[in-house]
mmCIF file of N, CA and C in Angstrom:
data_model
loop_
_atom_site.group_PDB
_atom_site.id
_atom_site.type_symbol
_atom_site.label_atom_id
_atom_site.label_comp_id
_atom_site.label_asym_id
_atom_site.label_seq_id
_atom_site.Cartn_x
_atom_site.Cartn_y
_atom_site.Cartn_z
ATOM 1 N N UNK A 1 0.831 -1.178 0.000
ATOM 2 C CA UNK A 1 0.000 0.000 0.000
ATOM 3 C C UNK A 1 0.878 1.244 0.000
ATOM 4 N N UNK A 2 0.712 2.570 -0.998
ATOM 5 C CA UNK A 2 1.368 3.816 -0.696
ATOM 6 C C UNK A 2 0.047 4.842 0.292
ATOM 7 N N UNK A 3 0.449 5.220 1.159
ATOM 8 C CA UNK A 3 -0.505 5.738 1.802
ATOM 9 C C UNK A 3 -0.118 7.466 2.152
ATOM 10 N N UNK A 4 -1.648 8.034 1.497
ATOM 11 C CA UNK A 4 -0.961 9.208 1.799
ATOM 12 C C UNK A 4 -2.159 10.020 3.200
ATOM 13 N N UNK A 5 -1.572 10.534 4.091
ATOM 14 C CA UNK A 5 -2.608 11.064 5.636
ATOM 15 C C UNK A 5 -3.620 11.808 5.007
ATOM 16 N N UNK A 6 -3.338 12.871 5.652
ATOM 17 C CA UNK A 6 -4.057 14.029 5.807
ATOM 18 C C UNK A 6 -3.361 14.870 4.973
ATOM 19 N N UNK A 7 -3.482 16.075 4.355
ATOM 20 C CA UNK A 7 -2.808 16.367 3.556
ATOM 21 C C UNK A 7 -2.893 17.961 4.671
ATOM 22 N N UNK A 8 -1.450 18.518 4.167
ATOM 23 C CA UNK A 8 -1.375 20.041 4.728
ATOM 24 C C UNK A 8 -1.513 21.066 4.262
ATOM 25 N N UNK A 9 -2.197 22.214 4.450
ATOM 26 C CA UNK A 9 -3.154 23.352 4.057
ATOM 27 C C UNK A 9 -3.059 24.422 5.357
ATOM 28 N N UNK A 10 -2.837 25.570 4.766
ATOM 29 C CA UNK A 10 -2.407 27.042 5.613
ATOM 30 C C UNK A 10 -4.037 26.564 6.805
ATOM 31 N N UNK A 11 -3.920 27.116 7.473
ATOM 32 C CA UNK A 11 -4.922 27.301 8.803
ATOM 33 C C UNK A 11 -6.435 27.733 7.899
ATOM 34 N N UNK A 12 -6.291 28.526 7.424
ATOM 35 C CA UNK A 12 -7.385 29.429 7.189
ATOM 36 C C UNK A 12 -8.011 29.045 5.320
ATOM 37 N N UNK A 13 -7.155 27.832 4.553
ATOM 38 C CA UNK A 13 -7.100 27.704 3.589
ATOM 39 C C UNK A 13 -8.339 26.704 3.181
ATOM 40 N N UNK A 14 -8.503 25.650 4.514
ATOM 41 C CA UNK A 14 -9.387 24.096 3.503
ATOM 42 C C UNK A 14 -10.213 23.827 5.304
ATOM 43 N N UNK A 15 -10.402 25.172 5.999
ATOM 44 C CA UNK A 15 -11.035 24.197 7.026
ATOM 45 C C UNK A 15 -12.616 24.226 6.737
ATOM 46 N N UNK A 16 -13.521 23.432 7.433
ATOM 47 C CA UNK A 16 -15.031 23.579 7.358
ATOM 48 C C UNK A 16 -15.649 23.923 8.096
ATOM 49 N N UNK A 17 -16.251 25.016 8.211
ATOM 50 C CA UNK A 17 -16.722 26.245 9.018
ATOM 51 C C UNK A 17 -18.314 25.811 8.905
ATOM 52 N N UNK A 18 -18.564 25.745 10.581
ATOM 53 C CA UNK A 18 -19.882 25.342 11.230
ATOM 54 C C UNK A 18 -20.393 26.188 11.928
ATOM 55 N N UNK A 19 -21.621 26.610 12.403
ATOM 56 C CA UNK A 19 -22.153 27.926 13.041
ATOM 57 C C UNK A 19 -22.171 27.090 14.293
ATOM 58 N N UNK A 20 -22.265 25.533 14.620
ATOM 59 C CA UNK A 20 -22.672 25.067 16.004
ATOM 60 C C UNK A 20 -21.744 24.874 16.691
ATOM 61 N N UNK A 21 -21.295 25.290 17.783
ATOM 62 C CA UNK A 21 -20.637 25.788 18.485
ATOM 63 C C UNK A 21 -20.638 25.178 20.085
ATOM 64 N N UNK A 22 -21.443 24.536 20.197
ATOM 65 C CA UNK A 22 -21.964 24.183 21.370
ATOM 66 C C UNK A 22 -21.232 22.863 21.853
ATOM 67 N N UNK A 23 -21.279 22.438 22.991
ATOM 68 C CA UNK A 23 -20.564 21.504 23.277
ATOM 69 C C UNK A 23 -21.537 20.165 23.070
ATOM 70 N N UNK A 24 -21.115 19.307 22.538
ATOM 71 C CA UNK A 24 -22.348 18.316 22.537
ATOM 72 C C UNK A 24 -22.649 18.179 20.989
ATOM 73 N N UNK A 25 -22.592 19.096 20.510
ATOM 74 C CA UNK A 25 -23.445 19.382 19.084
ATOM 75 C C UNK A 25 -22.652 18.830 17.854
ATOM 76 N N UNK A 26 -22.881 18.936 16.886
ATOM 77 C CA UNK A 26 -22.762 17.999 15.650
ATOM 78 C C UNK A 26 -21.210 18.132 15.441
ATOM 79 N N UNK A 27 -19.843 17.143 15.323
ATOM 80 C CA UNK A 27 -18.480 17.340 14.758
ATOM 81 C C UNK A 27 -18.249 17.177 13.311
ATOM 82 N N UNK A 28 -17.517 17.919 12.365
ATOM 83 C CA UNK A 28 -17.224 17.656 11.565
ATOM 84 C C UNK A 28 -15.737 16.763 11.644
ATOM 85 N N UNK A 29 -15.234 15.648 11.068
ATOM 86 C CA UNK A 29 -13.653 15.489 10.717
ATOM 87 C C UNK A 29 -12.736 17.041 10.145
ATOM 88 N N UNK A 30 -11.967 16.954 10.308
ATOM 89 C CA UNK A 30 -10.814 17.993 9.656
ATOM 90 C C UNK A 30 -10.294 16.961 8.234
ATOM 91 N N UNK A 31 -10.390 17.831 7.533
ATOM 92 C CA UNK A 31 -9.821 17.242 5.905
ATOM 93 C C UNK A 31 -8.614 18.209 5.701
ATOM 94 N N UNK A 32 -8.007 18.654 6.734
ATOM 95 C CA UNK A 32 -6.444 18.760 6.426
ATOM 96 C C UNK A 32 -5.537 19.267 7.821
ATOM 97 N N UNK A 33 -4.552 19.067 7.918
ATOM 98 C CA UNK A 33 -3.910 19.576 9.038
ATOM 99 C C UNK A 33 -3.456 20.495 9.006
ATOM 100 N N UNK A 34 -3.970 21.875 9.919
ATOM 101 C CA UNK A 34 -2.845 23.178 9.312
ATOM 102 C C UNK A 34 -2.083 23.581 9.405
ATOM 103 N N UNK A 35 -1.004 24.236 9.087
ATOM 104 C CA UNK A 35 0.063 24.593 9.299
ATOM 105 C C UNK A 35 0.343 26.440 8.970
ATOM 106 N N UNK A 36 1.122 27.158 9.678
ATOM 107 C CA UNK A 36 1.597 28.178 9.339
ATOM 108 C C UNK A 36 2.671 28.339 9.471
ATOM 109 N N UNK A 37 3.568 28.730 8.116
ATOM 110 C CA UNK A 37 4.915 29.233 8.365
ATOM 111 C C UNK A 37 5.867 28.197 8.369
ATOM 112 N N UNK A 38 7.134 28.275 8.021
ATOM 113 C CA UNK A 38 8.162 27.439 7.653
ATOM 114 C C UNK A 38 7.885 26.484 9.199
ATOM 115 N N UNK A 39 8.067 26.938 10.253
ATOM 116 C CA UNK A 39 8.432 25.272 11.113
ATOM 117 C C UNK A 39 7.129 25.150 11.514
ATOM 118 N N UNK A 40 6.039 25.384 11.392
ATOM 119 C CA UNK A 40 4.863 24.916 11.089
ATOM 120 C C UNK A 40 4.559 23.950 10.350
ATOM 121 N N UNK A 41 4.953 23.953 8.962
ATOM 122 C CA UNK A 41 4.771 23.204 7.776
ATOM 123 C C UNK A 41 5.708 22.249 8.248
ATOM 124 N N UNK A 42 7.444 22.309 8.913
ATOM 125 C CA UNK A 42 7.991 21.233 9.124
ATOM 126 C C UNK A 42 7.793 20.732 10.128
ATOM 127 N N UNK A 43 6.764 21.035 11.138
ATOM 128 C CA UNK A 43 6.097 20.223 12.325
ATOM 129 C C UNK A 43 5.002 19.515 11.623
ATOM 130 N N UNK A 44 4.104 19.243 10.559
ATOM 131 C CA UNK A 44 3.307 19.112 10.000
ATOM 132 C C UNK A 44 3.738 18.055 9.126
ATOM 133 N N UNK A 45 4.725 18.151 8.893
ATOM 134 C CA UNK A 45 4.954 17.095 7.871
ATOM 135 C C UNK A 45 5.911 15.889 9.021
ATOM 136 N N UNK A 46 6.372 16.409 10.219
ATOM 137 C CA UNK A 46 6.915 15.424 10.960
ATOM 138 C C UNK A 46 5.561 14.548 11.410
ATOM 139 N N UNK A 47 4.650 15.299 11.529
ATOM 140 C CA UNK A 47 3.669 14.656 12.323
ATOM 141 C C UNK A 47 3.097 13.666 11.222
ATOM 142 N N UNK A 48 2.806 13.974 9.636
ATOM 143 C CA UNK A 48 2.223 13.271 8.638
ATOM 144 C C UNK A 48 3.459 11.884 8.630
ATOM 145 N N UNK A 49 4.133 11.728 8.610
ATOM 146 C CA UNK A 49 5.893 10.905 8.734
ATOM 147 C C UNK A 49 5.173 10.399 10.148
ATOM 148 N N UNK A 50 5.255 10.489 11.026
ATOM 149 C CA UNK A 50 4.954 10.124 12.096
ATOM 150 C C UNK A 50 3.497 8.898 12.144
ATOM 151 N N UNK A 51 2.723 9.176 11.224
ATOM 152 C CA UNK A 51 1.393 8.745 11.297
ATOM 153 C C UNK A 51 1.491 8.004 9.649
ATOM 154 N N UNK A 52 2.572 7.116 9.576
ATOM 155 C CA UNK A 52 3.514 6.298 8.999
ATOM 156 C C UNK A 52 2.782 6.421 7.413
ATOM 157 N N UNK A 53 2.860 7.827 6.717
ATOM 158 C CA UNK A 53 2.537 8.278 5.468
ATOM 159 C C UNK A 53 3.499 8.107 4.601
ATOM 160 N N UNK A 54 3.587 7.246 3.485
ATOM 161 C CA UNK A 54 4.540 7.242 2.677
ATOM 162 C C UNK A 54 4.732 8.849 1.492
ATOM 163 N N UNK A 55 3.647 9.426 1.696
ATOM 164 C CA UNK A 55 3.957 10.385 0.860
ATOM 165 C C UNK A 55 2.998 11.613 1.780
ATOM 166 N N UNK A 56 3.638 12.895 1.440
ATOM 167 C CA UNK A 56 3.061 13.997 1.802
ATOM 168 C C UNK A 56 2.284 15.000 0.784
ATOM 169 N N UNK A 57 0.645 15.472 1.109
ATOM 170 C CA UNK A 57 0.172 15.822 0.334
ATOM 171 C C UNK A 57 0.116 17.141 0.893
ATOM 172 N N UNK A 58 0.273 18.504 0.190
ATOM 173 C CA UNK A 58 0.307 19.750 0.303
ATOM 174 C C UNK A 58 -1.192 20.614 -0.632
ATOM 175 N N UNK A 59 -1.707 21.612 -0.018
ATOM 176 C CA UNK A 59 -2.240 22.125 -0.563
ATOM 177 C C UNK A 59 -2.106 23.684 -0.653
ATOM 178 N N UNK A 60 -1.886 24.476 -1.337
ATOM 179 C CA UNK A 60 -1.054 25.144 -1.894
ATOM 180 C C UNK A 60 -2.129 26.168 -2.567
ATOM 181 N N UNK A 61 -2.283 27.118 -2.236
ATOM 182 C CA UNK A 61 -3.121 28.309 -2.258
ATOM 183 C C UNK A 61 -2.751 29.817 -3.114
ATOM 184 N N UNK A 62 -2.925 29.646 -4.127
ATOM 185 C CA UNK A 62 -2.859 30.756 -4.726
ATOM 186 C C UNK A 62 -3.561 32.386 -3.818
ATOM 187 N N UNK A 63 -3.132 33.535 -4.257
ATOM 188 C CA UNK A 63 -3.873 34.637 -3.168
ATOM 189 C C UNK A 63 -5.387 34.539 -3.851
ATOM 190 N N UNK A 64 -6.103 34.842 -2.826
ATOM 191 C CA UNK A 64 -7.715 34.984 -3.259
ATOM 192 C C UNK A 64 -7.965 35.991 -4.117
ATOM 193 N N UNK A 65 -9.361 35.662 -4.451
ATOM 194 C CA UNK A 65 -9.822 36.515 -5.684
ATOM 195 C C UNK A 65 -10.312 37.980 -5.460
ATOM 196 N N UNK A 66 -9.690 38.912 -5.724
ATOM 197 C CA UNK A 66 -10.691 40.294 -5.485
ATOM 198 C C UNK A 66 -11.563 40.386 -5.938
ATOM 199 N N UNK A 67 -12.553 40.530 -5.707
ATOM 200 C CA UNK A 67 -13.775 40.954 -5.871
ATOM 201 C C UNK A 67 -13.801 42.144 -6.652
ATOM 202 N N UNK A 68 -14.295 42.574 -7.970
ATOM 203 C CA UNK A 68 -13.628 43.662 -8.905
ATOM 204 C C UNK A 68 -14.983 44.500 -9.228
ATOM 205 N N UNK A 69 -16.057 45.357 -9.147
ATOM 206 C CA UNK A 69 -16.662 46.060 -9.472
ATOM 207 C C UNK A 69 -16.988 47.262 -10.592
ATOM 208 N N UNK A 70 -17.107 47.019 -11.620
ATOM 209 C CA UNK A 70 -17.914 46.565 -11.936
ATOM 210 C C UNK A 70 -16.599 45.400 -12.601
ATOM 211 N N UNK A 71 -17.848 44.204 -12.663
ATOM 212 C CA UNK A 71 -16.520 42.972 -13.028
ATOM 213 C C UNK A 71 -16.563 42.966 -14.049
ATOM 214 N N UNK A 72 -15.747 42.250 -14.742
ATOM 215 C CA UNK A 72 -14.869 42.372 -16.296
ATOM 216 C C UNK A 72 -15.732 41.946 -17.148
ATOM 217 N N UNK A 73 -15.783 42.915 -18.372
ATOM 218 C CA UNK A 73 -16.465 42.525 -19.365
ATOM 219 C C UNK A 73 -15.955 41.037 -20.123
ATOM 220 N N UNK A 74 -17.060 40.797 -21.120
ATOM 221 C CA UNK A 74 -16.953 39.872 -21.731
ATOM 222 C C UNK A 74 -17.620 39.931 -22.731
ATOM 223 N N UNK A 75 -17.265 38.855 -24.283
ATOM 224 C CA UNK A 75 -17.750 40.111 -25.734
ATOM 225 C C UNK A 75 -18.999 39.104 -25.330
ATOM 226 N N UNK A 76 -20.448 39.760 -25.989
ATOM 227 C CA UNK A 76 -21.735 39.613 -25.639
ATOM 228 C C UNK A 76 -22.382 39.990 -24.554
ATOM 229 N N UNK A 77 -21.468 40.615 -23.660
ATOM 230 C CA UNK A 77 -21.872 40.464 -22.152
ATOM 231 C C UNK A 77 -22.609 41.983 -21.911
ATOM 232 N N UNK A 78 -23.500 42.254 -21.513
ATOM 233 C CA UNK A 78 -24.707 43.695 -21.684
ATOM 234 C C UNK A 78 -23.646 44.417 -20.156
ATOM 235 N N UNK A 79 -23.663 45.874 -20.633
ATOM 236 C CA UNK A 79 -23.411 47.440 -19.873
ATOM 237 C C UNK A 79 -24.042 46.772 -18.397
ATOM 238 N N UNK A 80 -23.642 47.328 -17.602
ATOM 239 C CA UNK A 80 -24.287 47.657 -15.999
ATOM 240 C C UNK A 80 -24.893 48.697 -16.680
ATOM 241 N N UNK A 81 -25.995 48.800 -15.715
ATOM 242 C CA UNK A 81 -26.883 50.199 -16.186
ATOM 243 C C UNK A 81 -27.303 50.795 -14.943
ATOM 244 N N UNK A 82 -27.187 50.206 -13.463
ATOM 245 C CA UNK A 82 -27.425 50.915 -12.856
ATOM 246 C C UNK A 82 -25.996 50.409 -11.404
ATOM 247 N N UNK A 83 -25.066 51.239 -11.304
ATOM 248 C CA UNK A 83 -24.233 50.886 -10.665
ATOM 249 C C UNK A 83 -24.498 51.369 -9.097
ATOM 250 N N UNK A 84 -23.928 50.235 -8.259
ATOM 251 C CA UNK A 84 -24.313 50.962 -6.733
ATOM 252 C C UNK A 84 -23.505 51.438 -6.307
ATOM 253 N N UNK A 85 -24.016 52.598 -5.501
ATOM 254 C CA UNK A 85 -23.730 53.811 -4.430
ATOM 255 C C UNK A 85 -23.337 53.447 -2.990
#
């Protein structure tokens, strides 16, 4: 078998965000382990090595998308006609 863990992803990059909060109340699993910052990532990958992974999977985050107003045309694509204030 090649087995690969959990794969590693910045903190704020692949987690799954729940409003319930409560103790008792519904758990999700984590689908990645996070890491920040160089000995972050190499505590992260000791721990994936540790939890006897033959290979390490990374997830790797381009910067997010700005949000662009009015957003980019496109040929066929109709004028804004009424832009907000």
């Amino acid at each position: 078998m090649f087995v690969a863990t959990e794969c590693i992803a910045s903190s704020s990059g692949y987690a799954i965000r729940q409003e319930n909060g409560m103790s008792g109340g519904t758990t999700v699993p984590r689908i990645s382990d996070p890491a920040e910052g160089v000995d972050g990532v190499r505590a992260a990958v000791r721990r994936r090595l540790g939890a006897c992974a033959d290979t390490v999977k990374f997830y790797a985050d381009y910067r997010k998308r700005v949000l662009r107003f009015p957003p980019a045309a496109w040929p066929g694509g109709r004028d804004i006609m009424f832009i907000e204030k």
